[in-house]
Amino acid sequence: ASKKGFFDWMGKQDADMVCVQELKAQAADMTEAFLAPHGYHGYFHYAEKKGYSGVGLYTRHQPERVVTGFGIPEFDNEGRYVEVQYPHLAVISVYVPSGSSGEERQQAKFRFLALMAPHLRQLAAERELILVGDINIAHKEIDLKNWRGNRKNSGFLPEERAWMSHALDEIGLVDVFRRLNPHPEQYTWWSNRGQAWAKNVGWRIDYHLATPALAALAL
């Protein structure tokens, strides 16, 4: 990403925070340019396995508390969660497991989601919250191109979609993008196969989920 101009692009944005997922890097790989670009403070959660997972969060505002992982060794070893806290705000960068490689990983994904729901509920009750990340779920039919053919595939399973509905309808978070853009064919991920990018055959699996008061400020 650095070689392809990510940090040059980032420096031109007027962003208070930038969340990144799937770093595939360890602490030893991180240069000063990766750790603190353009005056940002960088906070990271690395996977124990090399070349795997990892999340990061860049902020211009020094937090009062940084949380890496959410206390579950199975997933904390995979580097999937980093959170910064301020007196009235928490921001999370998260990378939900993919279940596409087989049933074992799908069950791990279900476990992760089951643990994340009460965690988010508690945080949202304490302060304003923004979760930014790769959730690896297309919520509704509008959120992927070939929804009919994917109803039994990871990322569009009924249980996964129900988790998203629970996060929005019961925990009370807001899908900020969908609040602003109700149009079809808005995707965030495309397969490398079959000219998916060129044909816009994609999935919307990356989200900004926010508490209602914060979501209402989005333009």
PDB file of C-alpha atoms in Angstrom, residues 9 11 18 24 28 38 66 90 100 104 119 134 153 159 166 177 196 208:
ATOM      1  CA  TRP A   9      -2.963  10.070  -0.418  1.00  0.00           C
ATOM      2  CA  GLY A  11      -1.480  13.143   3.835  1.00  0.00           C
ATOM      3  CA  VAL A  18      -7.929   6.793   9.482  1.00  0.00           C
ATOM      4  CA  LYS A  24      -0.264  -8.334   7.150  1.00  0.00           C
ATOM      5  CA  ALA A  28       9.374  -5.260  13.175  1.00  0.00           C
ATOM      6  CA  HIS A  38       1.950  13.243   8.631  1.00  0.00           C
ATOM      7  CA  VAL A  66      -5.812   2.567  23.760  1.00  0.00           C
ATOM      8  CA  ALA A  90     -14.615   5.465  21.277  1.00  0.00           C
ATOM      9  CA  SER A 100     -14.942 -18.412   3.141  1.00  0.00           C
ATOM     10  CA  GLU A 104     -13.891 -24.267  10.776  1.00  0.00           C
ATOM     11  CA  HIS A 119     -19.132  -5.681  23.668  1.00  0.00           C
ATOM     12  CA  ASP A 134     -14.022  -5.025   7.319  1.00  0.00           C
ATOM     13  CA  ASN A 153     -22.033 -18.596   0.995  1.00  0.00           C
ATOM     14  CA  GLU A 159     -27.048 -15.783  10.523  1.00  0.00           C
ATOM     15  CA  HIS A 166     -29.133  -6.878  15.438  1.00  0.00           C
ATOM     16  CA  PHE A 177     -22.930   4.983   4.290  1.00  0.00           C
ATOM     17  CA  ALA A 196     -15.156  -8.545 -11.185  1.00  0.00           C
ATOM     18  CA  HIS A 208     -18.752   2.770   9.274  1.00  0.00           C
TER      19      HIS A 208
END
